[in-house]
């Protein structure tokens, strides 16, 4: 019997890329490939790249070069680039990076097994010429669903697969294979974006916005629960637009309670929300539905009106603060995070002061700050009024210091609060760590539990916040605090 072909998936970038990697893994495993964790143990190393900003592109190139270094020293015979950077640059990346044995775009995902076999056998699969993926679907959202089957939409793998293709777990399984044992998993709600922010190139290579059908999202969530997942995080480029192409812009409000009722799921989190599209009904569902995290990942980007208009965005400091007041009036413990760009073309000192005013009043739990840099193909790259690099760097350092101070202060405000902590790691030396409802994976800090006797990964624990370490919390489990989930000692569960 011939030895099975082996493949390793190396994923960079956002949670959306993680979902795409697990769909690729599902396709490959269904076609007989053996998935391995380390690239050095694989015949083919597949690097799922990020093409968002310059730093992410550099990380992607470094990962490809690192995988290439394995060739000739172990099992690895080929290195293949997939993902956003591969889609965005195609032929250009293939010519600039001959170390990659293949550069595959989204249109190659359905045939990923054949593509990798061709490359592994010494053949060549010509890299694609990039195109504007916004033009692949009708302009009208209402007309898109009928055309969706003809367009490659990573992370939209089918459910209820034909016999012989579905994983062994049963008919509800999606075309997806989990790549880790984490109790948290992302679920793609939609793909693409219809917004035209002047600094962002994502719509050009991810395409126009298209929703997944609620039944697919529900079935995938049920399957994940069967795999031991306790928290799902809904991801897309813009979750507040979900359902507009299905004829119901309020579809998320009705889907969330159904997801919360899936047996085994303890928490549902929604990411990537647009402030300009927040609706009273959505705020109500996010702040009052059991098992739905009162968590608001709001894409503010700035708060000075002139800068926001140049970004082709909406709002201002006072409107944003009013939105946060509305949220906290319904759920005082709600978590809020956001990202901001400083040094945008034309940004004045007064605009930076306005951003500081917002940050000081917003009481955000997590803040990401980025210095502006041109992204090719974007409107902002053509703007005049560019700031010197040293000015951008100075403003970035200043706002970053302020952000670090403010999120530490916000953490201190939570002293005495009771938080529901999902246990994510148990280590004899480092202790028991998890996250509260206001903390998303990898971006928003974590909770260190002062006692973890008998606790296991995947357990939900009620705990009182007794200390802080910067943005992180220290919390003491409450007596009889275990909530659902597997594991835990019998004594702790009483």
GROMACS .gro file of C-alpha atoms in nm:
model
  494
    1UNK     CA    1   0.000   0.000   0.000
    2UNK     CA    2   0.155   0.335  -0.101
    3UNK     CA    3   0.246   0.581   0.173
    4UNK     CA    4  -0.014   0.854   0.218
    5UNK     CA    5   0.070   1.201   0.093
    6UNK     CA    6   0.120   1.443   0.381
    7UNK     CA    7   0.038   1.812   0.399
    8UNK     CA    8   0.077   2.083   0.662
    9UNK     CA    9  -0.121   2.407   0.668
   10UNK     CA   10   0.049   2.716   0.808
   11UNK     CA   11  -0.206   2.992   0.870
   12UNK     CA   12  -0.131   3.363   0.902
   13UNK     CA   13  -0.364   3.657   0.943
   14UNK     CA   14  -0.717   3.676   1.077
   15UNK     CA   15  -0.979   3.430   1.199
   16UNK     CA   16  -1.134   3.428   0.851
   17UNK     CA   17  -0.812   3.274   0.720
   18UNK     CA   18  -0.830   3.009   0.993
   19UNK     CA   19  -1.173   2.905   0.867
   20UNK     CA   20  -1.042   2.892   0.510
   21UNK     CA   21  -0.752   2.670   0.621
   22UNK     CA   22  -0.989   2.428   0.790
   23UNK     CA   23  -1.198   2.408   0.473
   24UNK     CA   24  -0.883   2.333   0.272
   25UNK     CA   25  -0.792   2.071   0.531
   26UNK     CA   26  -1.136   1.913   0.492
   27UNK     CA   27  -1.102   1.897   0.115
   28UNK     CA   28  -0.753   1.746   0.134
   29UNK     CA   29  -0.839   1.489   0.400
   30UNK     CA   30  -1.147   1.383   0.204
   31UNK     CA   31  -0.921   1.316  -0.094
   32UNK     CA   32  -0.680   1.099   0.103
   33UNK     CA   33  -0.414   1.342   0.223
   34UNK     CA   34  -0.276   1.298   0.573
   35UNK     CA   35  -0.272   1.623   0.768
   36UNK     CA   36   0.032   1.684   0.988
   37UNK     CA   37   0.102   1.967   1.227
   38UNK     CA   38   0.462   2.054   1.139
   39UNK     CA   39   0.575   2.158   0.794
   40UNK     CA   40   0.896   1.959   0.830
   41UNK     CA   41   0.686   1.640   0.850
   42UNK     CA   42   0.489   1.719   0.534
   43UNK     CA   43   0.544   1.645   0.167
   44UNK     CA   44   0.378   1.979   0.093
   45UNK     CA   45   0.371   2.286   0.315
   46UNK     CA   46   0.073   2.510   0.233
   47UNK     CA   47   0.108   2.865   0.367
   48UNK     CA   48  -0.223   3.051   0.396
   49UNK     CA   49  -0.101   3.408   0.354
   50UNK     CA   50  -0.234   3.746   0.464
   51UNK     CA   51  -0.236   4.040   0.224
   52UNK     CA   52  -0.387   4.311   0.444
   53UNK     CA   53  -0.101   4.546   0.533
   54UNK     CA   54   0.273   4.561   0.466
   55UNK     CA   55   0.374   4.395   0.794
   56UNK     CA   56   0.136   4.105   0.732
   57UNK     CA   57   0.271   4.059   0.380
   58UNK     CA   58   0.625   4.048   0.516
   59UNK     CA   59   0.522   3.783   0.770
   60UNK     CA   60   0.370   3.579   0.488
   61UNK     CA   61   0.685   3.599   0.276
   62UNK     CA   62   0.898   3.507   0.578
   63UNK     CA   63   0.677   3.202   0.643
   64UNK     CA   64   0.713   3.089   0.283
   65UNK     CA   65   1.090   3.130   0.293
   66UNK     CA   66   1.110   2.946   0.625
   67UNK     CA   67   0.911   2.656   0.480
   68UNK     CA   68   1.132   2.659   0.170
   69UNK     CA   69   1.441   2.617   0.392
   70UNK     CA   70   1.304   2.277   0.498
   71UNK     CA   71   1.338   2.139   0.146
   72UNK     CA   72   1.635   1.909   0.118
   73UNK     CA   73   1.665   1.867   0.495
   74UNK     CA   74   1.362   1.652   0.566
   75UNK     CA   75   1.042   1.531   0.411
   76UNK     CA   76   0.925   1.863   0.264
   77UNK     CA   77   0.934   1.863  -0.115
   78UNK     CA   78   0.714   2.159  -0.207
   79UNK     CA   79   0.594   2.490  -0.065
   80UNK     CA   80   0.268   2.642  -0.187
   81UNK     CA   81   0.117   2.986  -0.120
   82UNK     CA   82  -0.259   3.027  -0.085
   83UNK     CA   83  -0.473   3.292   0.085
   84UNK     CA   84  -0.520   3.665   0.045
   85UNK     CA   85  -0.167   3.757  -0.060
   86UNK     CA   86  -0.161   3.477  -0.315
   87UNK     CA   87  -0.501   3.585  -0.451
   88UNK     CA   88  -0.412   3.952  -0.453
   89UNK     CA   89  -0.080   3.922  -0.638
   90UNK     CA   90  -0.092   3.589  -0.823
   91UNK     CA   91   0.162   3.590  -1.107
   92UNK     CA   92   0.349   3.884  -0.959
   93UNK     CA   93   0.409   3.694  -0.633
   94UNK     CA   94   0.511   3.380  -0.822
   95UNK     CA   95   0.772   3.575  -1.021
   96UNK     CA   96   0.900   3.768  -0.719
   97UNK     CA   97   0.919   3.460  -0.496
   98UNK     CA   98   1.049   3.162  -0.697
   99UNK     CA   99   1.102   2.978  -0.367
  100UNK     CA  100   0.726   2.908  -0.372
  101UNK     CA  101   0.657   2.605  -0.590
  102UNK     CA  102   0.302   2.721  -0.648
  103UNK     CA  103   0.082   3.027  -0.595
  104UNK     CA  104  -0.286   2.932  -0.583
  105UNK     CA  105  -0.582   3.170  -0.584
  106UNK     CA  106  -0.930   3.123  -0.443
  107UNK     CA  107  -1.050   2.969  -0.771
  108UNK     CA  108  -0.807   2.680  -0.709
  109UNK     CA  109  -0.951   2.585  -0.369
  110UNK     CA  110  -1.215   2.346  -0.502
  111UNK     CA  111  -0.938   2.154  -0.681
  112UNK     CA  112  -0.674   2.193  -0.410
  113UNK     CA  113  -0.589   1.821  -0.401
  114UNK     CA  114  -0.521   1.803  -0.776
  115UNK     CA  115  -0.321   2.126  -0.766
  116UNK     CA  116  -0.096   2.002  -0.485
  117UNK     CA  117  -0.050   1.663  -0.652
  118UNK     CA  118   0.056   1.831  -0.976
  119UNK     CA  119   0.310   2.046  -0.793
  120UNK     CA  120   0.435   1.754  -0.581
  121UNK     CA  121   0.488   1.548  -0.897
  122UNK     CA  122   0.711   1.818  -1.044
  123UNK     CA  123   0.448   1.977  -1.264
  124UNK     CA  124   0.370   2.346  -1.290
  125UNK     CA  125   0.038   2.513  -1.221
  126UNK     CA  126   0.051   2.862  -1.368
  127UNK     CA  127  -0.031   3.135  -1.120
  128UNK     CA  128  -0.341   3.340  -1.201
  129UNK     CA  129  -0.356   3.699  -1.317
  130UNK     CA  130  -0.535   3.890  -1.038
  131UNK     CA  131  -0.873   4.045  -1.110
  132UNK     CA  132  -1.112   4.267  -0.919
  133UNK     CA  133  -1.334   4.011  -0.746
  134UNK     CA  134  -1.601   4.274  -0.680
  135UNK     CA  135  -1.700   4.234  -1.045
  136UNK     CA  136  -1.777   3.861  -1.015
  137UNK     CA  137  -2.117   3.909  -0.852
  138UNK     CA  138  -2.411   4.134  -0.945
  139UNK     CA  139  -2.407   4.487  -0.812
  140UNK     CA  140  -2.746   4.436  -0.650
  141UNK     CA  141  -2.713   4.227  -0.330
  142UNK     CA  142  -3.058   4.079  -0.392
  143UNK     CA  143  -2.932   3.912  -0.712
  144UNK     CA  144  -2.613   3.762  -0.569
  145UNK     CA  145  -2.727   3.436  -0.412
  146UNK     CA  146  -2.815   3.280  -0.749
  147UNK     CA  147  -2.467   3.359  -0.881
  148UNK     CA  148  -2.280   3.251  -0.568
  149UNK     CA  149  -2.240   2.891  -0.679
  150UNK     CA  150  -2.031   3.006  -0.977
  151UNK     CA  151  -1.784   3.205  -0.765
  152UNK     CA  152  -1.514   3.069  -0.532
  153UNK     CA  153  -1.606   3.175  -0.179
  154UNK     CA  154  -1.347   3.045   0.069
  155UNK     CA  155  -1.497   2.930   0.394
  156UNK     CA  156  -1.838   2.870   0.237
  157UNK     CA  157  -1.787   2.495   0.205
  158UNK     CA  158  -2.108   2.294   0.167
  159UNK     CA  159  -2.279   2.102   0.444
  160UNK     CA  160  -2.471   1.773   0.415
  161UNK     CA  161  -2.198   1.640   0.188
  162UNK     CA  162  -2.239   1.345  -0.051
  163UNK     CA  163  -2.155   0.995   0.073
  164UNK     CA  164  -1.783   0.928   0.072
  165UNK     CA  165  -1.688   1.292   0.118
  166UNK     CA  166  -1.838   1.389   0.452
  167UNK     CA  167  -1.620   1.333   0.761
  168UNK     CA  168  -1.716   1.039   0.980
  169UNK     CA  169  -1.901   1.254   1.231
  170UNK     CA  170  -2.222   1.245   1.034
  171UNK     CA  171  -2.448   1.411   0.779
  172UNK     CA  172  -2.436   1.754   0.943
  173UNK     CA  173  -2.060   1.782   0.892
  174UNK     CA  174  -1.935   2.070   0.677
  175UNK     CA  175  -1.643   2.051   0.441
  176UNK     CA  176  -1.407   2.137   0.725
  177UNK     CA  177  -1.149   1.965   0.939
  178UNK     CA  178  -1.041   2.115   1.270
  179UNK     CA  179  -0.670   2.184   1.294
  180UNK     CA  180  -0.649   2.218   1.672
  181UNK     CA  181  -0.833   2.108   1.984
  182UNK     CA  182  -0.929   2.456   2.104
  183UNK     CA  183  -1.272   2.493   2.267
  184UNK     CA  184  -1.318   2.802   2.049
  185UNK     CA  185  -1.383   2.805   1.674
  186UNK     CA  186  -1.468   3.071   1.420
  187UNK     CA  187  -1.767   3.033   1.189
  188UNK     CA  188  -1.781   3.234   0.871
  189UNK     CA  189  -2.105   3.430   0.846
  190UNK     CA  190  -2.034   3.595   0.513
  191UNK     CA  191  -1.756   3.687   0.270
  192UNK     CA  192  -1.653   4.006   0.101
  193UNK     CA  193  -1.745   4.367   0.164
  194UNK     CA  194  -1.949   4.633  -0.012
  195UNK     CA  195  -1.800   4.925   0.178
  196UNK     CA  196  -1.544   5.137  -0.003
  197UNK     CA  197  -1.315   5.263   0.273
  198UNK     CA  198  -1.043   5.459   0.098
  199UNK     CA  199  -0.757   5.289   0.284
  200UNK     CA  200  -0.868   4.926   0.238
  201UNK     CA  201  -0.791   4.690  -0.051
  202UNK     CA  202  -0.974   4.386   0.092
  203UNK     CA  203  -1.291   4.411  -0.123
  204UNK     CA  204  -1.084   4.399  -0.442
  205UNK     CA  205  -0.950   4.050  -0.364
  206UNK     CA  206  -1.222   3.917  -0.131
  207UNK     CA  207  -1.506   4.038  -0.350
  208UNK     CA  208  -1.854   4.176  -0.286
  209UNK     CA  209  -2.049   4.090   0.025
  210UNK     CA  210  -2.239   3.762   0.025
  211UNK     CA  211  -2.407   3.591   0.320
  212UNK     CA  212  -2.405   3.224   0.404
  213UNK     CA  213  -2.750   3.078   0.451
  214UNK     CA  214  -2.863   3.051   0.816
  215UNK     CA  215  -2.911   2.675   0.784
  216UNK     CA  216  -2.545   2.633   0.682
  217UNK     CA  217  -2.426   2.844   0.976
  218UNK     CA  218  -2.646   2.647   1.216
  219UNK     CA  219  -2.539   2.308   1.082
  220UNK     CA  220  -2.173   2.400   1.101
  221UNK     CA  221  -2.220   2.520   1.459
  222UNK     CA  222  -2.389   2.190   1.551
  223UNK     CA  223  -2.100   2.000   1.397
  224UNK     CA  224  -1.846   2.209   1.587
  225UNK     CA  225  -2.032   2.144   1.911
  226UNK     CA  226  -2.001   1.772   1.838
  227UNK     CA  227  -1.625   1.826   1.810
  228UNK     CA  228  -1.616   1.972   2.163
  229UNK     CA  229  -1.630   2.342   2.074
  230UNK     CA  230  -1.783   2.557   2.349
  231UNK     CA  231  -1.757   2.905   2.198
  232UNK     CA  232  -1.811   3.009   1.839
  233UNK     CA  233  -1.705   3.344   1.697
  234UNK     CA  234  -1.894   3.469   1.394
  235UNK     CA  235  -1.655   3.627   1.145
  236UNK     CA  236  -1.676   3.810   0.814
  237UNK     CA  237  -1.557   4.141   0.673
  238UNK     CA  238  -1.877   4.305   0.802
  239UNK     CA  239  -2.123   4.110   1.017
  240UNK     CA  240  -2.368   4.401   1.045
  241UNK     CA  241  -2.453   4.356   0.674
  242UNK     CA  242  -2.549   3.991   0.719
  243UNK     CA  243  -2.873   3.900   0.544
  244UNK     CA  244  -2.903   4.200   0.313
  245UNK     CA  245  -2.855   3.976   0.009
  246UNK     CA  246  -3.101   3.724   0.154
  247UNK     CA  247  -3.377   3.984   0.177
  248UNK     CA  248  -3.358   4.044   0.552
  249UNK     CA  249  -3.106   4.291   0.696
  250UNK     CA  250  -3.220   4.187   1.047
  251UNK     CA  251  -3.142   3.821   0.988
  252UNK     CA  252  -2.857   3.824   1.241
  253UNK     CA  253  -3.100   3.922   1.516
  254UNK     CA  254  -3.306   3.607   1.455
  255UNK     CA  255  -3.008   3.377   1.390
  256UNK     CA  256  -2.820   3.456   1.712
  257UNK     CA  257  -3.079   3.309   1.954
  258UNK     CA  258  -3.091   2.991   1.744
  259UNK     CA  259  -2.714   2.956   1.761
  260UNK     CA  260  -2.722   3.009   2.136
  261UNK     CA  261  -2.962   2.716   2.170
  262UNK     CA  262  -2.730   2.467   1.997
  263UNK     CA  263  -2.664   2.187   2.245
  264UNK     CA  264  -2.310   2.210   2.382
  265UNK     CA  265  -2.243   2.571   2.285
  266UNK     CA  266  -2.180   2.791   2.588
  267UNK     CA  267  -2.100   3.123   2.421
  268UNK     CA  268  -2.160   3.292   2.086
  269UNK     CA  269  -1.947   3.594   1.997
  270UNK     CA  270  -1.995   3.834   1.706
  271UNK     CA  271  -1.695   4.017   1.561
  272UNK     CA  272  -1.643   4.285   1.294
  273UNK     CA  273  -1.932   4.526   1.349
  274UNK     CA  274  -1.966   4.857   1.163
  275UNK     CA  275  -2.072   5.148   1.391
  276UNK     CA  276  -2.269   5.315   1.110
  277UNK     CA  277  -2.477   4.999   1.063
  278UNK     CA  278  -2.557   4.921   1.426
  279UNK     CA  279  -2.931   4.879   1.481
  280UNK     CA  280  -3.130   4.903   1.806
  281UNK     CA  281  -3.260   4.549   1.755
  282UNK     CA  282  -2.909   4.409   1.712
  283UNK     CA  283  -2.788   4.588   2.024
  284UNK     CA  284  -3.085   4.442   2.215
  285UNK     CA  285  -3.004   4.085   2.105
  286UNK     CA  286  -2.633   4.123   2.180
  287UNK     CA  287  -2.696   4.261   2.528
  288UNK     CA  288  -2.988   4.050   2.647
  289UNK     CA  289  -2.973   3.700   2.494
  290UNK     CA  290  -2.842   3.422   2.719
  291UNK     CA  291  -2.511   3.275   2.590
  292UNK     CA  292  -2.464   3.563   2.345
  293UNK     CA  293  -2.157   3.758   2.457
  294UNK     CA  294  -2.230   4.127   2.514
  295UNK     CA  295  -1.925   4.201   2.304
  296UNK     CA  296  -1.887   4.480   2.048
  297UNK     CA  297  -1.596   4.469   1.805
  298UNK     CA  298  -1.668   4.809   1.651
  299UNK     CA  299  -1.461   4.935   1.360
  300UNK     CA  300  -1.427   5.305   1.451
  301UNK     CA  301  -1.088   5.369   1.276
  302UNK     CA  302  -1.088   5.736   1.388
  303UNK     CA  303  -1.330   5.987   1.539
  304UNK     CA  304  -1.241   6.320   1.377
  305UNK     CA  305  -1.514   6.398   1.119
  306UNK     CA  306  -1.280   6.527   0.847
  307UNK     CA  307  -1.054   6.222   0.870
  308UNK     CA  308  -1.351   5.986   0.868
  309UNK     CA  309  -1.491   6.150   0.556
  310UNK     CA  310  -1.154   6.113   0.383
  311UNK     CA  311  -1.165   5.748   0.482
  312UNK     CA  312  -1.515   5.730   0.328
  313UNK     CA  313  -1.661   5.643   0.664
  314UNK     CA  314  -1.929   5.795   0.886
  315UNK     CA  315  -1.967   5.927   1.239
  316UNK     CA  316  -1.781   6.148   1.483
  317UNK     CA  317  -1.670   6.150   1.847
  318UNK     CA  318  -2.006   6.244   1.997
  319UNK     CA  319  -2.208   5.996   1.789
  320UNK     CA  320  -1.967   5.717   1.873
  321UNK     CA  321  -1.984   5.800   2.244
  322UNK     CA  322  -2.364   5.802   2.225
  323UNK     CA  323  -2.354   5.454   2.069
  324UNK     CA  324  -2.136   5.328   2.354
  325UNK     CA  325  -2.368   5.490   2.611
  326UNK     CA  326  -2.663   5.309   2.452
  327UNK     CA  327  -2.482   4.977   2.470
  328UNK     CA  328  -2.371   5.020   2.832
  329UNK     CA  329  -2.714   5.137   2.943
  330UNK     CA  330  -2.837   4.790   2.844
  331UNK     CA  331  -2.526   4.594   2.952
  332UNK     CA  332  -2.283   4.785   3.177
  333UNK     CA  333  -2.036   4.495   3.165
  334UNK     CA  334  -2.028   4.486   2.783
  335UNK     CA  335  -1.689   4.449   2.621
  336UNK     CA  336  -1.589   4.690   2.346
  337UNK     CA  337  -1.279   4.685   2.127
  338UNK     CA  338  -1.173   4.878   1.819
  339UNK     CA  339  -0.887   4.959   1.582
  340UNK     CA  340  -0.763   5.304   1.483
  341UNK     CA  341  -0.543   5.447   1.207
  342UNK     CA  342  -0.326   5.748   1.288
  343UNK     CA  343  -0.130   5.962   1.045
  344UNK     CA  344  -0.392   5.938   0.770
  345UNK     CA  345  -0.330   6.181   0.481
  346UNK     CA  346  -0.444   6.527   0.586
  347UNK     CA  347  -0.474   6.440   0.956
  348UNK     CA  348  -0.419   6.759   1.156
  349UNK     CA  349  -0.309   6.803   1.516
  350UNK     CA  350  -0.667   6.899   1.597
  351UNK     CA  351  -0.788   6.569   1.446
  352UNK     CA  352  -0.547   6.376   1.664
  353UNK     CA  353  -0.672   6.569   1.967
  354UNK     CA  354  -1.029   6.476   1.871
  355UNK     CA  355  -0.928   6.108   1.857
  356UNK     CA  356  -0.774   6.144   2.204
  357UNK     CA  357  -1.098   6.295   2.329
  358UNK     CA  358  -1.287   5.995   2.203
  359UNK     CA  359  -1.044   5.742   2.346
  360UNK     CA  360  -1.049   5.908   2.686
  361UNK     CA  361  -1.428   5.895   2.696
  362UNK     CA  362  -1.487   5.557   2.533
  363UNK     CA  363  -1.358   5.319   2.807
  364UNK     CA  364  -1.259   5.055   2.552
  365UNK     CA  365  -1.142   4.713   2.669
  366UNK     CA  366  -0.897   4.663   2.384
  367UNK     CA  367  -0.747   4.907   2.135
  368UNK     CA  368  -0.542   4.837   1.824
  369UNK     CA  369  -0.348   5.130   1.678
  370UNK     CA  370  -0.186   5.134   1.334
  371UNK     CA  371   0.019   5.396   1.154
  372UNK     CA  372  -0.108   5.480   0.807
  373UNK     CA  373   0.083   5.346   0.509
  374UNK     CA  374  -0.018   5.344   0.144
  375UNK     CA  375  -0.185   5.029   0.015
  376UNK     CA  376  -0.157   4.988  -0.360
  377UNK     CA  377  -0.484   5.004  -0.544
  378UNK     CA  378  -0.660   5.208  -0.277
  379UNK     CA  379  -0.803   5.556  -0.315
  380UNK     CA  380  -0.605   5.689  -0.017
  381UNK     CA  381  -0.277   5.598  -0.188
  382UNK     CA  382  -0.356   5.873  -0.442
  383UNK     CA  383  -0.432   6.140  -0.180
  384UNK     CA  384  -0.219   6.448  -0.133
  385UNK     CA  385  -0.137   6.570   0.215
  386UNK     CA  386   0.069   6.265   0.311
  387UNK     CA  387   0.244   6.304   0.645
  388UNK     CA  388   0.615   6.241   0.686
  389UNK     CA  389   0.699   5.891   0.809
  390UNK     CA  390   0.854   6.028   1.128
  391UNK     CA  391   0.535   6.223   1.204
  392UNK     CA  392   0.324   5.909   1.154
  393UNK     CA  393   0.563   5.712   1.376
  394UNK     CA  394   0.549   5.980   1.647
  395UNK     CA  395   0.168   5.987   1.645
  396UNK     CA  396   0.154   5.608   1.645
  397UNK     CA  397   0.380   5.589   1.950
  398UNK     CA  398   0.183   5.860   2.131
  399UNK     CA  399  -0.161   5.707   2.074
  400UNK     CA  400  -0.028   5.357   2.145
  401UNK     CA  401   0.100   5.471   2.486
  402UNK     CA  402  -0.235   5.633   2.560
  403UNK     CA  403  -0.420   5.320   2.450
  404UNK     CA  404  -0.210   5.098   2.675
  405UNK     CA  405  -0.283   5.323   2.971
  406UNK     CA  406  -0.656   5.341   2.897
  407UNK     CA  407  -0.713   4.966   2.855
  408UNK     CA  408  -0.528   4.906   3.183
  409UNK     CA  409  -0.760   5.156   3.351
  410UNK     CA  410  -1.062   4.983   3.197
  411UNK     CA  411  -0.939   4.648   3.331
  412UNK     CA  412  -0.914   4.801   3.679
  413UNK     CA  413  -1.278   4.914   3.651
  414UNK     CA  414  -1.371   4.545   3.638
  415UNK     CA  415  -1.235   4.474   3.986
  416UNK     CA  416  -1.515   4.308   4.183
  417UNK     CA  417  -1.709   4.204   3.871
  418UNK     CA  418  -1.819   3.844   3.820
  419UNK     CA  419  -1.701   3.707   3.486
  420UNK     CA  420  -1.780   3.381   3.307
  421UNK     CA  421  -1.443   3.241   3.208
  422UNK     CA  422  -1.397   2.978   2.938
  423UNK     CA  423  -1.088   2.777   3.035
  424UNK     CA  424  -0.846   2.758   2.740
  425UNK     CA  425  -0.520   2.637   2.893
  426UNK     CA  426  -0.421   2.445   3.205
  427UNK     CA  427  -0.050   2.432   3.286
  428UNK     CA  428   0.110   2.313   3.614
  429UNK     CA  429   0.357   2.601   3.606
  430UNK     CA  430   0.172   2.885   3.433
  431UNK     CA  431  -0.167   2.813   3.589
  432UNK     CA  432  -0.517   2.817   3.442
  433UNK     CA  433  -0.599   3.079   3.179
  434UNK     CA  434  -0.920   3.160   2.997
  435UNK     CA  435  -1.130   3.448   2.869
  436UNK     CA  436  -1.433   3.637   2.985
  437UNK     CA  437  -1.723   3.744   2.764
  438UNK     CA  438  -1.552   4.079   2.697
  439UNK     CA  439  -1.235   3.915   2.563
  440UNK     CA  440  -1.205   3.773   2.212
  441UNK     CA  441  -0.938   3.512   2.132
  442UNK     CA  442  -0.581   3.639   2.089
  443UNK     CA  443  -0.666   4.010   2.076
  444UNK     CA  444  -0.827   4.127   2.400
  445UNK     CA  445  -0.631   3.990   2.694
  446UNK     CA  446  -0.713   3.695   2.917
  447UNK     CA  447  -0.806   3.588   3.269
  448UNK     CA  448  -0.575   3.407   3.512
  449UNK     CA  449  -0.773   3.197   3.758
  450UNK     CA  450  -0.629   3.190   4.111
  451UNK     CA  451  -0.741   2.832   4.160
  452UNK     CA  452  -0.777   2.561   3.898
  453UNK     CA  453  -0.788   2.233   4.085
  454UNK     CA  454  -0.960   1.976   3.867
  455UNK     CA  455  -1.040   2.221   3.587
  456UNK     CA  456  -1.002   2.118   3.225
  457UNK     CA  457  -0.990   2.304   2.896
  458UNK     CA  458  -1.342   2.377   2.775
  459UNK     CA  459  -1.494   2.435   3.118
  460UNK     CA  460  -1.693   2.752   3.188
  461UNK     CA  461  -1.628   2.901   3.533
  462UNK     CA  462  -1.790   3.187   3.724
  463UNK     CA  463  -1.515   3.395   3.887
  464UNK     CA  464  -1.473   3.724   4.073
  465UNK     CA  465  -1.212   3.970   3.943
  466UNK     CA  466  -0.959   4.032   4.222
  467UNK     CA  467  -0.667   4.184   4.033
  468UNK     CA  468  -0.531   4.309   3.702
  469UNK     CA  469  -0.207   4.281   3.507
  470UNK     CA  470  -0.231   4.547   3.238
  471UNK     CA  471  -0.523   4.445   3.016
  472UNK     CA  472  -0.538   4.097   3.174
  473UNK     CA  473  -0.753   4.006   3.474
  474UNK     CA  474  -0.689   3.789   3.777
  475UNK     CA  475  -1.005   3.618   3.902
  476UNK     CA  476  -1.103   3.383   4.185
  477UNK     CA  477  -1.347   3.102   4.099
  478UNK     CA  478  -1.668   3.123   4.297
  479UNK     CA  479  -1.788   2.826   4.504
  480UNK     CA  480  -2.000   2.592   4.290
  481UNK     CA  481  -1.908   2.804   3.988
  482UNK     CA  482  -1.868   2.546   3.712
  483UNK     CA  483  -2.111   2.605   3.426
  484UNK     CA  484  -2.167   2.333   3.165
  485UNK     CA  485  -1.879   2.191   2.965
  486UNK     CA  486  -1.675   1.876   3.011
  487UNK     CA  487  -1.434   1.794   3.289
  488UNK     CA  488  -1.380   1.955   3.625
  489UNK     CA  489  -1.367   1.781   3.957
  490UNK     CA  490  -1.682   1.648   4.122
  491UNK     CA  491  -1.609   1.862   4.425
  492UNK     CA  492  -1.566   2.177   4.215
  493UNK     CA  493  -1.892   2.103   4.037
  494UNK     CA  494  -2.099   2.089   4.355
   0.00000   0.00000   0.00000
